[in-house]
Amino acid sequence: MDVEALVKAITAEVLKQVSGKGETSPVLIIGEKACKKCQAAEKKLGKGHRFLYPDEDPSAGETMRRIVPYLSIRHMADMAAGKAEGPLMEMVLAALLAGQPVEVMEYEYKRYADTAPEGLMRLFEGQEAALASFGLTAMDMTKRETVRVRKPLVTDADVDEANQKGARELLLPEDAQVTPLAVESAREFGITITRT
């Protein structure tokens, strides 16, 4: 192991995080900032993201993830028919028309899965499938046992992100450098670091 290279990489990462210039991936949350579901979306996605809202005038050309925290039955039916009611749903439809995928954290109809008649649930599932064909899909909320990181320097933030996904193993490239704090975090969370 090249200790000097490791020290340089750690120093660069610490300076980047301290200066606030760390890489953050932009996420447009299509909702109102004060909305509890939007705040829950921020919490679910965690660190490493720059959260934007429609009223903050996100850059049109910027590549970003677009998330709808909650899709009501009424809005789902409208969108499945190619209609949008209100400025937020118009933003979703505009993104889909531009070929930009949009993720949904929660569909309202799924709350009624245990009580709604079978025919009604099939109708809603059909609408969800239609929306998926347009590019409006359910956000992947599954926990993963193994998370692969393809970075030359793995930090405690990477370990924290893997932990939030429910990972028990972190797969790294053979030549990846791991900060001591990342090793300590992995030990605390019970995550095994494996090089491949």
XYZ file of N, CA and C in Angstrom:
588
model
N 0.845 -1.177 0.000
C 0.000 0.000 0.000
C 0.893 1.244 0.000
N 0.619 2.175 -0.871
C 1.373 3.414 -0.965
C 0.803 4.398 0.062
N 1.491 4.537 1.193
C 1.018 5.367 2.291
C 0.918 6.831 1.865
N 1.888 7.301 1.100
C 1.880 8.697 0.660
C 0.652 8.993 -0.206
N 0.323 8.075 -1.105
C -0.857 8.261 -1.954
C -2.128 8.265 -1.116
N -2.159 7.389 -0.104
C -3.321 7.335 0.774
C -3.476 8.637 1.554
N -2.389 9.151 2.084
C -2.431 10.415 2.835
C -2.899 11.558 1.942
N -2.390 11.615 0.703
C -2.812 12.667 -0.239
C -4.298 12.556 -0.552
N -4.764 11.331 -0.783
C -6.174 11.130 -1.119
C -7.071 11.515 0.051
N -6.666 11.150 1.265
C -7.443 11.498 2.459
C -7.458 13.001 2.651
N -6.322 13.634 2.501
C -6.230 15.087 2.651
C -7.132 15.795 1.651
N -7.091 15.340 0.396
C -7.923 15.961 -0.642
C -9.402 15.801 -0.315
N -9.793 14.629 0.166
C -11.195 14.379 0.505
C -11.631 15.236 1.689
N -10.786 15.338 2.707
C -11.111 16.159 3.882
C -11.244 17.624 3.485
N -10.316 18.120 2.679
C -10.392 19.518 2.236
C -11.644 19.767 1.414
N -12.013 18.818 0.582
C -13.201 18.965 -0.250
C -14.454 19.022 0.627
N -14.527 18.156 1.643
C -15.699 18.139 2.506
C -15.749 19.369 3.414
N -14.611 19.796 3.919
C -14.566 20.959 4.801
C -14.928 22.229 4.040
N -14.462 22.329 2.802
C -14.737 23.527 2.015
C -16.156 23.549 1.482
N -16.870 22.419 1.628
C -18.240 22.368 1.137
C -18.328 22.181 -0.363
N -17.218 21.846 -0.988
C -17.209 21.686 -2.433
C -17.221 20.223 -2.833
N -17.662 19.375 -1.916
C -17.742 17.960 -2.230
C -18.762 17.717 -3.333
N -18.598 16.621 -4.017
C -19.524 16.299 -5.080
C -20.869 15.948 -4.468
N -21.903 16.621 -4.928
C -23.246 16.301 -4.499
C -24.087 16.096 -5.742
N -24.938 15.119 -5.689
C -25.795 14.887 -6.836
C -27.092 15.662 -6.626
N -27.501 16.425 -7.643
C -28.721 17.221 -7.492
C -29.975 16.364 -7.593
N -30.926 16.652 -6.716
C -32.206 15.949 -6.704
C -33.299 17.006 -6.682
N -34.161 16.967 -7.692
C -35.302 17.874 -7.735
C -36.475 17.156 -7.087
N -36.926 17.679 -5.964
C -38.087 17.112 -5.289
C -39.293 17.924 -5.749
N -40.176 17.261 -6.476
C -41.323 17.944 -7.062
C -42.432 17.981 -6.018
N -42.394 19.049 -5.251
C -43.332 19.261 -4.156
C -42.983 20.570 -3.482
N -43.649 20.850 -2.390
C -43.382 22.072 -1.638
C -42.414 21.771 -0.512
N -41.444 22.636 -0.322
C -40.369 22.399 0.642
C -40.887 22.153 2.056
N -41.972 22.793 2.432
C -42.518 22.650 3.785
C -43.298 21.354 3.968
N -43.579 20.650 2.888
C -44.360 19.420 2.931
C -43.605 18.335 3.705
N -44.311 17.649 4.614
C -43.670 16.607 5.429
C -43.168 15.452 4.575
N -43.856 15.136 3.512
C -43.425 14.045 2.636
C -42.151 14.425 1.889
N -42.003 15.706 1.555
C -40.768 16.174 0.904
C -39.599 16.092 1.875
N -39.836 16.466 3.118
C -38.790 16.372 4.130
C -38.415 14.916 4.384
N -39.416 14.032 4.337
C -39.139 12.605 4.495
C -38.313 12.082 3.320
N -38.571 12.624 2.128
C -37.797 12.224 0.945
C -36.337 12.621 1.122
N -36.095 13.836 1.622
C -34.719 14.285 1.865
C -34.034 13.358 2.859
N -34.742 13.025 3.919
C -34.158 12.163 4.947
C -33.857 10.775 4.382
N -34.770 10.257 3.571
C -34.595 8.922 2.999
C -33.384 8.890 2.069
N -33.204 9.938 1.267
C -32.085 9.967 0.329
C -30.767 10.242 1.042
N -30.807 10.990 2.122
C -29.625 11.189 2.950
C -28.592 12.139 2.386
N -27.380 12.031 2.956
C -26.276 12.918 2.605
C -25.830 12.677 1.167
N -25.052 13.610 0.664
C -24.486 13.450 -0.670
C -25.396 13.962 -1.768
N -26.476 14.637 -1.402
C -27.391 15.176 -2.390
C -27.592 16.670 -2.161
N -27.855 17.361 -3.233
C -28.229 18.779 -3.170
C -29.694 18.825 -3.552
N -30.558 19.157 -2.606
C -31.988 19.115 -2.835
C -32.477 20.443 -3.398
N -33.232 20.340 -4.464
C -33.817 21.500 -5.122
C -35.331 21.337 -5.135
N -36.032 22.454 -5.210
C -37.482 22.450 -5.277
C -37.916 23.296 -6.462
N -39.132 23.082 -6.967
C -39.577 23.803 -8.163
C -39.466 25.320 -8.066
N -39.689 25.891 -6.888
C -39.629 27.350 -6.751
C -38.192 27.889 -6.691
N -37.188 26.998 -6.725
C -35.788 27.429 -6.665
C -35.160 27.539 -8.049
N -35.971 27.432 -9.087
C -35.521 27.584 -10.463
C -34.308 26.712 -10.785
N -34.486 25.384 -10.752
C -33.365 24.492 -11.073
C -32.910 24.687 -12.515
N -31.633 24.509 -12.748
C -31.076 24.677 -14.087
C -31.715 23.674 -15.033
N -32.209 24.161 -16.153
C -32.914 23.307 -17.109
C -31.980 22.267 -17.722
N -30.743 22.646 -17.986
C -29.826 21.732 -18.645
C -29.111 20.787 -17.704
N -29.277 20.967 -16.408
C -28.555 20.160 -15.432
C -29.177 18.769 -15.321
N -28.325 17.768 -15.310
C -28.800 16.402 -15.142
C -29.085 16.184 -13.671
N -30.293 15.791 -13.377
C -30.647 15.577 -11.976
C -31.708 14.499 -11.863
N -31.770 13.969 -10.703
C -32.797 12.994 -10.373
C -34.053 13.773 -10.020
N -35.201 13.312 -10.473
C -36.478 13.969 -10.193
C -37.344 13.010 -9.386
N -37.851 13.507 -8.261
C -38.614 12.642 -7.364
C -39.922 13.313 -6.966
N -41.003 12.544 -7.054
C -42.308 12.957 -6.541
C -42.491 12.185 -5.235
N -42.574 12.877 -4.096
C -42.682 12.162 -2.821
C -43.969 11.360 -2.673
N -45.064 11.842 -3.277
C -46.361 11.201 -3.072
C -47.215 11.448 -4.310
N -47.813 10.393 -4.839
C -48.695 10.533 -6.003
C -50.090 10.057 -5.603
N -51.025 11.013 -5.567
C -52.390 10.680 -5.158
C -53.083 9.854 -6.238
N -54.178 9.241 -5.867
C -54.960 8.447 -6.817
C -55.448 9.330 -7.957
N -55.913 10.516 -7.633
C -56.431 11.439 -8.662
C -55.335 11.840 -9.633
N -54.170 12.209 -9.107
C -53.072 12.615 -9.996
C -52.550 11.436 -10.809
N -52.550 10.244 -10.221
C -52.109 9.073 -10.953
C -53.040 8.803 -12.140
N -54.344 8.913 -11.911
C -55.313 8.686 -12.986
C -55.149 9.737 -14.086
N -54.981 10.991 -13.699
C -54.767 12.055 -14.693
C -53.514 11.801 -15.511
N -52.407 11.494 -14.827
C -51.135 11.287 -15.526
C -51.215 10.078 -16.454
N -51.904 9.018 -16.036
C -52.039 7.825 -16.874
C -52.832 8.146 -18.143
N -53.692 9.171 -18.065
C -54.463 9.607 -19.232
C -53.729 10.702 -20.010
N -52.511 11.036 -19.586
C -51.733 12.062 -20.284
C -52.099 13.482 -19.913
N -52.760 13.649 -18.761
C -53.167 14.978 -18.302
C -52.414 15.336 -17.025
N -52.325 16.627 -16.780
C -51.675 17.096 -15.547
C -52.478 18.245 -14.980
N -52.809 18.144 -13.702
C -53.542 19.210 -13.041
C -52.643 19.880 -12.020
N -52.438 21.155 -12.153
C -51.630 21.918 -11.214
C -50.181 22.026 -11.665
N -49.478 23.007 -11.146
C -48.103 23.266 -11.601
C -47.110 22.134 -11.327
N -47.275 21.423 -10.215
C -46.333 20.342 -9.909
C -46.507 19.173 -10.871
N -47.753 18.801 -11.123
C -47.987 17.690 -12.056
C -47.635 18.110 -13.492
N -47.816 19.390 -13.800
C -47.386 19.882 -15.119
C -45.874 19.755 -15.261
N -45.150 19.982 -14.164
C -43.698 19.826 -14.187
C -43.318 18.363 -14.417
N -44.048 17.452 -13.787
C -43.798 16.019 -13.978
C -44.052 15.653 -15.438
N -45.182 16.093 -15.985
C -45.514 15.772 -17.370
C -44.489 16.369 -18.335
N -44.050 17.600 -18.069
C -43.040 18.231 -18.926
C -41.734 17.440 -18.902
N -41.340 16.958 -17.729
C -40.115 16.150 -17.624
C -40.262 14.859 -18.427
N -41.406 14.195 -18.310
C -41.636 12.953 -19.044
C -41.627 13.199 -20.548
N -42.259 14.297 -20.975
C -42.274 14.632 -22.399
C -40.876 14.940 -22.925
N -40.006 15.420 -22.041
C -38.619 15.718 -22.423
C -37.731 14.478 -22.319
N -38.328 13.341 -21.974
C -37.561 12.099 -21.878
C -36.778 11.958 -20.596
N -37.154 12.714 -19.566
C -36.457 12.670 -18.282
C -37.244 11.785 -17.315
N -36.625 10.753 -16.770
C -37.357 9.876 -15.848
C -37.697 10.588 -14.547
N -38.798 10.171 -13.962
C -39.263 10.713 -12.681
C -39.577 9.522 -11.793
N -39.181 9.621 -10.520
C -39.418 8.541 -9.561
C -40.494 8.958 -8.567
N -41.287 7.987 -8.139
C -42.334 8.215 -7.135
C -41.959 7.444 -5.880
N -41.940 8.145 -4.750
C -41.630 7.465 -3.487
C -42.822 6.676 -2.969
N -44.032 7.244 -3.090
C -45.198 6.571 -2.524
C -46.420 6.816 -3.402
N -47.094 5.729 -3.750
C -48.380 5.805 -4.446
C -49.484 5.694 -3.400
N -50.432 6.607 -3.440
C -51.512 6.596 -2.452
C -52.313 5.293 -2.488
N -52.586 4.766 -3.665
C -53.461 3.600 -3.760
C -52.925 2.384 -3.003
N -51.613 2.305 -2.821
C -51.028 1.142 -2.147
C -51.388 1.084 -0.664
N -51.841 2.209 -0.119
C -52.289 2.220 1.275
C -53.535 1.363 1.469
N -54.290 1.174 0.383
C -55.565 0.472 0.464
C -55.479 -0.959 -0.062
N -54.281 -1.481 -0.200
C -54.090 -2.817 -0.776
C -54.827 -3.904 0.006
N -54.958 -3.762 1.307
C -55.596 -4.795 2.121
C -57.123 -4.692 2.139
N -57.668 -3.533 1.774
C -59.115 -3.344 1.903
C -59.830 -3.089 0.577
N -59.159 -2.594 -0.429
C -59.819 -2.248 -1.695
C -60.213 -3.491 -2.474
N -61.316 -3.423 -3.220
C -61.727 -4.559 -4.044
C -60.657 -4.881 -5.094
N -60.580 -6.144 -5.461
C -59.570 -6.624 -6.410
C -59.620 -5.861 -7.734
N -60.818 -5.607 -8.241
C -60.957 -4.898 -9.518
C -60.384 -3.493 -9.465
N -60.604 -2.825 -8.364
C -60.084 -1.469 -8.199
C -58.554 -1.479 -8.126
N -58.025 -2.448 -7.392
C -56.559 -2.542 -7.298
C -55.942 -2.842 -8.662
N -56.594 -3.696 -9.457
C -56.080 -3.981 -10.811
C -56.103 -2.726 -11.673
N -57.143 -1.906 -11.513
C -57.216 -0.639 -12.248
C -56.017 0.244 -11.894
N -55.760 0.390 -10.595
C -54.641 1.223 -10.147
C -53.300 0.649 -10.594
N -53.153 -0.653 -10.514
C -51.906 -1.289 -10.960
C -51.699 -1.080 -12.456
N -52.798 -1.094 -13.220
C -52.711 -0.820 -14.653
C -52.270 0.608 -14.923
N -52.784 1.539 -14.128
C -52.365 2.942 -14.269
C -50.892 3.100 -13.908
N -50.463 2.406 -12.852
C -49.046 2.472 -12.480
C -48.169 1.911 -13.600
N -48.600 0.828 -14.231
C -47.843 0.246 -15.347
C -47.796 1.205 -16.532
N -48.912 1.883 -16.795
C -48.928 2.872 -17.882
C -47.938 4.002 -17.588
N -47.937 4.474 -16.344
C -47.008 5.538 -15.957
C -45.560 5.073 -16.094
N -45.300 3.825 -15.733
C -43.940 3.288 -15.857
C -43.502 3.290 -17.312
N -44.428 3.026 -18.223
C -44.070 3.047 -19.646
C -43.777 4.465 -20.132
N -44.270 5.475 -19.404
C -43.988 6.877 -19.737
C -42.657 7.345 -19.136
N -42.135 6.590 -18.143
C -40.903 6.992 -17.461
C -41.117 7.424 -16.029
N -42.345 7.259 -15.522
C -42.665 7.600 -14.130
C -42.724 6.290 -13.355
N -41.675 5.998 -12.589
C -41.557 4.696 -11.939
C -41.420 4.828 -10.430
N -41.681 3.738 -9.757
C -41.532 3.706 -8.302
C -40.047 3.775 -7.951
N -39.742 4.566 -6.947
C -38.368 4.684 -6.477
C -37.957 3.373 -5.828
N -36.736 2.962 -6.097
C -36.226 1.719 -5.526
C -35.979 1.931 -4.040
N -36.843 1.341 -3.227
C -36.745 1.514 -1.775
C -36.242 0.239 -1.101
N -35.810 -0.723 -1.923
C -35.384 -1.996 -1.351
C -34.036 -1.860 -0.674
N -33.880 -2.626 0.358
C -32.590 -2.664 1.039
C -31.713 -3.659 0.309
N -30.439 -3.360 0.231
C -29.504 -4.223 -0.470
C -28.494 -4.787 0.513
N -28.279 -6.078 0.439
C -27.300 -6.723 1.309
C -25.882 -6.308 0.934
N -25.641 -6.144 -0.376
C -24.313 -5.796 -0.860
C -24.397 -4.522 -1.698
N -23.488 -3.594 -1.438
C -23.410 -2.362 -2.222
C -22.012 -2.267 -2.811
N -21.945 -1.983 -4.108
C -20.661 -1.846 -4.796
C -20.321 -0.355 -4.902
N -19.084 -0.018 -4.535
C -18.588 1.348 -4.643
C -17.432 1.334 -5.633
N -17.524 2.161 -6.658
C -16.479 2.201 -7.691
C -15.765 3.544 -7.642
N -15.138 3.813 -6.528
C -14.412 5.065 -6.343
C -12.986 4.748 -5.899
N -12.041 5.621 -6.242
C -10.667 5.361 -5.810
C -10.461 5.593 -4.309
N -11.322 6.421 -3.707
C -11.215 6.700 -2.279
C -12.578 6.501 -1.634
N -12.649 5.601 -0.688
C -13.894 5.305 0.007
C -13.844 5.969 1.373
N -14.851 6.796 1.661
C -14.890 7.551 2.913
C -16.021 7.051 3.804
N -16.109 7.629 5.002
C -17.176 7.256 5.922
C -18.543 7.622 5.358
N -18.608 8.631 4.485
C -19.882 8.989 3.847
C -20.374 7.851 2.958
N -19.456 7.175 2.278
C -19.828 6.029 1.442
C -20.348 4.882 2.313
N -19.704 4.674 3.444
C -20.127 3.610 4.367
C -21.494 3.952 4.952
N -21.698 5.221 5.302
C -22.978 5.668 5.847
C -24.097 5.462 4.821
N -23.819 5.792 3.572
C -24.809 5.608 2.506
C -25.149 4.125 2.334
N -24.139 3.272 2.377
C -24.372 1.830 2.268
C -25.205 1.331 3.451
N -24.931 1.852 4.632
C -25.688 1.472 5.820
C -27.152 1.881 5.681
N -27.404 3.073 5.137
C -28.778 3.533 4.932
C -29.531 2.628 3.969
N -28.809 1.984 3.071
C -29.425 1.050 2.124
C -29.577 -0.343 2.726
N -29.119 -0.510 3.950
C -29.250 -1.792 4.624
C -28.153 -2.777 4.275
N -27.061 -2.293 3.717
C -25.978 -3.185 3.272
C -25.251 -3.818 4.447
N -24.840 -5.050 4.247
C -23.992 -5.756 5.203
C -22.599 -5.955 4.627
N -22.445 -5.674 3.309
C -21.150 -5.838 2.655
C -20.949 -4.701 1.666
N -19.719 -4.203 1.617
C -19.326 -3.140 0.694
C -18.264 -3.719 -0.236
N -18.571 -3.793 -1.528
C -17.618 -4.311 -2.512
C -16.848 -3.154 -3.121
N -15.517 -3.245 -3.079
C -14.652 -2.174 -3.575
C -13.696 -2.716 -4.625
N -13.203 -1.830 -5.508
C -12.146 -2.254 -6.421
C -10.895 -2.625 -5.617
N -10.091 -3.495 -6.160
C -8.882 -3.978 -5.483
C -7.958 -2.828 -5.068
N -7.857 -1.800 -5.921
C -6.907 -0.709 -5.662
C -7.527 0.483 -4.928
N -8.759 0.370 -4.464
C -9.407 1.487 -3.769
C -8.729 1.753 -2.423
N -8.616 3.020 -2.090
C -8.098 3.429 -0.791
C -9.287 3.635 0.148
N -9.147 3.211 1.391
C -10.229 3.335 2.370
C -9.720 4.158 3.539
N -10.445 5.217 3.871
C -10.009 6.063 4.978
C -10.179 5.298 6.299
N -9.341 5.616 7.270
C -9.481 4.962 8.580
C -10.862 5.181 9.202
N -11.430 6.367 9.003
C -12.759 6.641 9.543
C -13.810 5.757 8.865
N -13.627 5.471 7.570
C -14.547 4.576 6.857
C -14.456 3.159 7.424
N -13.246 2.721 7.721
C -13.059 1.387 8.307
C -13.748 1.321 9.665
N -13.584 2.365 10.466
C -14.200 2.417 11.787
C -15.725 2.435 11.676
N -16.248 3.236 10.725
C -17.705 3.296 10.525
C -18.247 1.945 10.105
N -17.525 1.274 9.194
C -17.963 -0.045 8.738
C -18.020 -1.020 9.901
N -17.035 -0.955 10.766
C -17.003 -1.832 11.941
C -18.206 -1.537 12.849
N -18.501 -0.256 13.072
C -19.627 0.133 13.922
C -20.959 -0.344 13.358
N -21.112 -0.245 12.031
C -22.368 -0.639 11.382
C -22.443 -2.138 11.112
N -21.356 -2.852 11.319
C -21.345 -4.279 11.027
C -21.276 -4.576 9.541
N -20.622 -3.697 8.791
C -20.479 -3.867 7.339
C -19.103 -4.435 7.035
N -19.072 -5.483 6.246
C -17.818 -6.100 5.814
C -17.329 -5.403 4.565
N -16.043 -5.034 4.525
C -15.440 -4.432 3.332
C -14.717 -5.532 2.576
N -15.125 -5.713 1.304
C -14.544 -6.748 0.458
C -13.979 -6.115 -0.805
N -12.768 -6.497 -1.139
C -12.159 -5.989 -2.377
C -12.325 -7.050 -3.466
N -12.679 -6.593 -4.669
C -12.865 -7.536 -5.780
C -11.968 -7.178 -6.946
